[in-house]
Coordinates of C-alpha atoms and ligand atoms in Angstrom, one line a residue:
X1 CA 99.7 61.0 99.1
X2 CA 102.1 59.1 96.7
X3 CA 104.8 61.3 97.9
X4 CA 104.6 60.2 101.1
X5 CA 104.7 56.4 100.0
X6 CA 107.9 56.8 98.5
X7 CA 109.2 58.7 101.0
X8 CA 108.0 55.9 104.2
X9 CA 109.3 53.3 101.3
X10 CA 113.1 55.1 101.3
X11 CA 112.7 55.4 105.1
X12 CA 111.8 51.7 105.1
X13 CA 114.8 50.7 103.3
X14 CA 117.4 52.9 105.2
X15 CA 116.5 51.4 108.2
X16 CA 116.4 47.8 106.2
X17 CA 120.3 48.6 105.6
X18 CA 121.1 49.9 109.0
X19 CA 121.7 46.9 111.1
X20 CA 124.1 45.7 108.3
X21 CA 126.3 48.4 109.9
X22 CA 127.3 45.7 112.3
X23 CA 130.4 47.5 114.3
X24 CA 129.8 48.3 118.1
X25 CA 131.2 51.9 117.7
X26 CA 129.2 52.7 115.5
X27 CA 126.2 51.9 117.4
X28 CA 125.8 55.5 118.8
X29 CA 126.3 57.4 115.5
X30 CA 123.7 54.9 114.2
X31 CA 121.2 55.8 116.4
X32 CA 121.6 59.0 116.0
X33 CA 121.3 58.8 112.2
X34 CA 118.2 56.9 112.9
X35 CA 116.8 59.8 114.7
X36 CA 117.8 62.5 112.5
X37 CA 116.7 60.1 109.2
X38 CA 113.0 60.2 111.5
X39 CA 113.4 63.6 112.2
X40 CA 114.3 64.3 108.5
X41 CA 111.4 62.1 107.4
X42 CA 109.0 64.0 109.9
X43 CA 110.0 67.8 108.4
X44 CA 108.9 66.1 104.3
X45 CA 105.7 64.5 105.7
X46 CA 104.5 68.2 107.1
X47 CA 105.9 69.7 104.0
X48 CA 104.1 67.2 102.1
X49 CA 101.3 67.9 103.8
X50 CA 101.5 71.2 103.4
X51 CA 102.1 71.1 99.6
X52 CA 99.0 68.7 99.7
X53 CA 97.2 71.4 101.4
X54 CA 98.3 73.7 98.9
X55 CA 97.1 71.5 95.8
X56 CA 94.0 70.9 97.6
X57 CA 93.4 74.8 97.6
X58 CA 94.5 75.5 94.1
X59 CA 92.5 73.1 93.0
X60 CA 89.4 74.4 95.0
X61 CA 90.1 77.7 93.3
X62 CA 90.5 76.0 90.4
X63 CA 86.9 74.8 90.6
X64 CA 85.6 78.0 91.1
X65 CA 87.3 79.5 88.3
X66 CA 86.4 76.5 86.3
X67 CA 82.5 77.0 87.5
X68 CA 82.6 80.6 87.0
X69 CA 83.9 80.1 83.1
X70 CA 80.9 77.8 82.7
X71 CA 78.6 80.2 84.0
X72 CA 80.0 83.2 82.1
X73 CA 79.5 81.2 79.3
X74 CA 76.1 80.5 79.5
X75 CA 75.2 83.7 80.2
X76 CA 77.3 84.4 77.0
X77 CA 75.1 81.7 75.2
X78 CA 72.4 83.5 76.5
X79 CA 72.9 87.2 75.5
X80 CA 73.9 85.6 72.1
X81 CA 70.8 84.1 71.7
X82 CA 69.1 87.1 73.4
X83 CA 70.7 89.6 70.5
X84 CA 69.8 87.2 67.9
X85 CA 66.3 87.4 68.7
X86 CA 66.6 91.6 68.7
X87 CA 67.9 91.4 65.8
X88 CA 65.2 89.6 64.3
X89 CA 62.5 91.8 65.5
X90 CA 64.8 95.0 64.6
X91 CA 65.2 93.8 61.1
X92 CA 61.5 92.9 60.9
X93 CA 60.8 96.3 61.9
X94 CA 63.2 98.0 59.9
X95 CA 60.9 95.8 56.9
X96 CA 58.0 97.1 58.2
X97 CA 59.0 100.5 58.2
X98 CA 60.3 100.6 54.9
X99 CA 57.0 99.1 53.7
X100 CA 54.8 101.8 55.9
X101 CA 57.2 104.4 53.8
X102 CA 56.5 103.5 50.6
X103 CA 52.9 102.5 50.8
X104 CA 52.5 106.1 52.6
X105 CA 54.2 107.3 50.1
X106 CA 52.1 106.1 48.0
X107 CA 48.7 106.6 49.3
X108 CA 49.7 110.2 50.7
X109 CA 50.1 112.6 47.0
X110 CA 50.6 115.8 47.9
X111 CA 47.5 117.5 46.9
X112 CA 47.2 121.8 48.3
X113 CA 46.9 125.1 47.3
X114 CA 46.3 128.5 48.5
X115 CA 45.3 132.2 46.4
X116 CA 43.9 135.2 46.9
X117 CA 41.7 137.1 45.0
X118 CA 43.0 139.9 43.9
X119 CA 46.7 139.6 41.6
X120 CA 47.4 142.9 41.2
X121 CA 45.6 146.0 42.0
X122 CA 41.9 146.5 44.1
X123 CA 39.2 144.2 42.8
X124 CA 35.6 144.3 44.1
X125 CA 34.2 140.8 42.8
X126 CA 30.0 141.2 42.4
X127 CA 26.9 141.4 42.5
X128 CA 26.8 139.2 39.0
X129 CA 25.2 135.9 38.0
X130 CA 28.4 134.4 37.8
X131 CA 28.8 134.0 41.2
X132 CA 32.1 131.8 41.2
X133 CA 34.8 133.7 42.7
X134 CA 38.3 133.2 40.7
X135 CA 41.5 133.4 42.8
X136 CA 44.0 134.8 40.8
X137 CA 46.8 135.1 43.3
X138 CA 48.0 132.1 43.4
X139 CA 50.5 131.3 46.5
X140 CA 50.6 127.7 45.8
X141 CA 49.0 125.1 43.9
X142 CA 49.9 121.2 42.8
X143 CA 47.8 121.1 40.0
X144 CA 44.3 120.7 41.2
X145 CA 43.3 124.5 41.9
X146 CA 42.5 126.0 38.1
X147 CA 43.3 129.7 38.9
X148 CA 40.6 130.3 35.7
X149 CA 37.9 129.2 37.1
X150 CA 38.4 129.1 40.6
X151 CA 37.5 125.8 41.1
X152 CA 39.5 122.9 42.9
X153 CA 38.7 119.3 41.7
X154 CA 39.9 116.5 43.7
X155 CA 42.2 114.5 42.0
X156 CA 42.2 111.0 44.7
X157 CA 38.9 110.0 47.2
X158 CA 39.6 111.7 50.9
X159 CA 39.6 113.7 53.7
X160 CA 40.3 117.6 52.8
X161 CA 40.9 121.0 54.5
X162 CA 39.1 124.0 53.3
X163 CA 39.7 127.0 54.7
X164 CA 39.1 131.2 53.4
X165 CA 38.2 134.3 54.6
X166 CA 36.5 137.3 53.2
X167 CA 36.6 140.8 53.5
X168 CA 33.8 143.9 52.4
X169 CA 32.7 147.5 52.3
X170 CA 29.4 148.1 54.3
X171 CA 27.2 149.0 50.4
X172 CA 26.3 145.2 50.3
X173 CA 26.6 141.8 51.7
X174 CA 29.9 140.4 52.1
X175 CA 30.9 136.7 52.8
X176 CA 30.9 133.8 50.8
X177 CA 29.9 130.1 50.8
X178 CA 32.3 127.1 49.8
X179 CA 30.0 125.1 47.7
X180 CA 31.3 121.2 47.0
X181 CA 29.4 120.2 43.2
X182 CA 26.7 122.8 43.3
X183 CA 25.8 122.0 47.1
X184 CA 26.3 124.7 50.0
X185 CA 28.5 123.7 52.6
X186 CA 29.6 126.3 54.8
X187 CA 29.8 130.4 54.8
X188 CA 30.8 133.6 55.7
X189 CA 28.1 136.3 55.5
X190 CA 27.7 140.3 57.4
X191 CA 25.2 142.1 56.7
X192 CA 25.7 145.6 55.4
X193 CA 26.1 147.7 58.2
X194 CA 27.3 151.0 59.5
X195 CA 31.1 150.2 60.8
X196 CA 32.7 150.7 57.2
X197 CA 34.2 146.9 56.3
X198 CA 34.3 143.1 57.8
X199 CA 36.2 140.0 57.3
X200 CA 34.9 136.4 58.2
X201 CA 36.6 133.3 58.2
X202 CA 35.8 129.7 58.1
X203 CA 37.0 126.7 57.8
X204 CA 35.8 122.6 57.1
X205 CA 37.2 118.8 56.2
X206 CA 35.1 117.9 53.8
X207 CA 34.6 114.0 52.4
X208 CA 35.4 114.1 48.9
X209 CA 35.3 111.6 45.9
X210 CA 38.3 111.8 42.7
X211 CA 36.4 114.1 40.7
X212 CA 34.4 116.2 43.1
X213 CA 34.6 120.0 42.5
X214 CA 35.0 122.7 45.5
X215 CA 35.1 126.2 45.0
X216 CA 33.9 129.9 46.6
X217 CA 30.4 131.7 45.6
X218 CA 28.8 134.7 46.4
X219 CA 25.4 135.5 48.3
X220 CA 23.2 136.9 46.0
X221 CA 23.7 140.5 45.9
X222 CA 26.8 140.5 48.2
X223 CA 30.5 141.1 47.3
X224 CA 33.9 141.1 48.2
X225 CA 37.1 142.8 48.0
X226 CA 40.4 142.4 48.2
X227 CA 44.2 144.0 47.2
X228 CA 47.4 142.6 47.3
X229 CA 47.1 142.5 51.5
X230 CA 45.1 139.6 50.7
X231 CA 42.1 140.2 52.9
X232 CA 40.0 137.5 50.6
X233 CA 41.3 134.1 50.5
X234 CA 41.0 130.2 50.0
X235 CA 43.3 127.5 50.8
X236 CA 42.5 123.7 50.7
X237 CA 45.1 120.6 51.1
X238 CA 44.6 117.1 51.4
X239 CA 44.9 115.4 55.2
X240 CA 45.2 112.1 54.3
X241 CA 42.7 109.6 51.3
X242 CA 40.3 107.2 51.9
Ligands
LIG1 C1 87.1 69.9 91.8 O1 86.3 69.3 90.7 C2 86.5 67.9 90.5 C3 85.7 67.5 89.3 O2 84.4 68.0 89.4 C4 86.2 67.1 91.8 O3 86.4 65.7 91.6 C5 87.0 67.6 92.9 O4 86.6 67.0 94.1 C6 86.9 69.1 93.1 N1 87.8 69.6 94.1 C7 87.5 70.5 95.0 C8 88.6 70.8 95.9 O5 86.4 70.9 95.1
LIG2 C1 69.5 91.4 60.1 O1 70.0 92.2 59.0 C2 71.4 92.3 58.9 C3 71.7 93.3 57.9 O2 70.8 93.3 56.8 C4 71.9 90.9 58.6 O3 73.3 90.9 58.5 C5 71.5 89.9 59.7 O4 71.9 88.6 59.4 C6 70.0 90.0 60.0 N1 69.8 89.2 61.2 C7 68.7 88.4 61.3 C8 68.7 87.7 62.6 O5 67.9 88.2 60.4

């Protein structure tokens, strides 16, 4: 709009100086510079007005783009405050899960074994009085299994596996019973009977206290037997302490 003031202000003037002029021939040429100067004047306002239209719509799009930036940033704001706050719970997390490692690592000691009876050639174990069966072959064992005496003693209060099998001829009883501190728990057991041999297997979680002591016996009368096939075992591992 100021544009076009100073151009109707240089209009203004022209025509101001005109009549001064004065001369009679030149009264046509005037008049025609008149209309051209109007003319003249006529093509600037439109291209003034066009250029104003032209502002007018850079500065609409300027707007938008100005609008936009604002928005993208506070969506920007907003992821960054968004990422913060995952990052927060990740690194809490990644605390706890260090924490869960160690105190698991902790709590958890690795506590199994496994044998069999026999460690080198045939062995038939019973009838006897000492009816603890030894497990010579040892596959594994952390500490706990004594391969002397047969007996496993829980080092840490919890939840263990048991697990063995037996195998016999058909002269006498076969099986066994795991006993925990002098107390049957569970058993194997055939009777003797024509079909040659049998096996059995079984297999508990048994509650146990530091201390406790778990091992194999014989049924009175019965045996076993094994060889290096390993037909009589017993295995027992720790699943997790109480
Ligand atoms: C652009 O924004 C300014 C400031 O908010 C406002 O005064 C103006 O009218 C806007 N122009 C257009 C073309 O929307
Ligand atoms: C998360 O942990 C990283 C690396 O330890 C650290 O740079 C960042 O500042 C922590 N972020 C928060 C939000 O605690």
């Amino acid at each position: 709009m100021e544009v076009r003031a100073v151009l109707l202000l240089t209009l203004l003037g022209l025509l101001f100086v005109e009549p001064g002029f004065g001369q009679r021939g030149d009264m046509e040429s005037s008049e025609w510079l008149k209309v051209e100067l109007i003319k003249n004047f006529q093509d600037k306002l439109e291209y003034v007005d066009k250029l104003q239209h032209d502002v007018d719509a850079l500065e609409a799009r300027l707007n938008m783009t100005v609008d936009e930036l604002t928005r993208q940033r506070g969506e920007v704001d907003r992821l960054n405050k968004e990422n913060e706050g995952l990052q927060k719970r990740l690194n809490a997390t990644e605390e706890e899960i260090k924490k869960l490692k160690q105190s698991s690592a902790k709590a958890a000691p690795h506590i199994a074994f496994s044998a069999s009876l026999a460690n080198s050639r045939e062995t038939y174990s019973g009838p006897c009085t000492e009816r603890t069966l030894v497990f010579k072959r040892v596959f594994s064992n952390t500490g706990s299994y004594d391969p002397n005496t047969g007996i496993f003693t829980a080092p840490v209060n919890g939840l263990y596996y048991f697990g063995f099998s037996t195998y016999g001829y058909n002269s006498h009883i076969t099986g066994a019973i795991l006993m925990k501190n002098g107390v049957r728990q569970i058993s194997t057991y055939e009777n003797p009977s024509a079909d040659g041999s049998d096996g059995g297997s079984n297999a508990a979680v048994l509650q146990l206290a530091a201390g406790d002591k778990v091992y194999m016996e014989l049924w009175d009368n019965g045996r076993v037997f094994d060889n290096l096939n390993g037909h009589t075992t017993f295995s027992g591992f720790l699943v997790f302490p109480v």
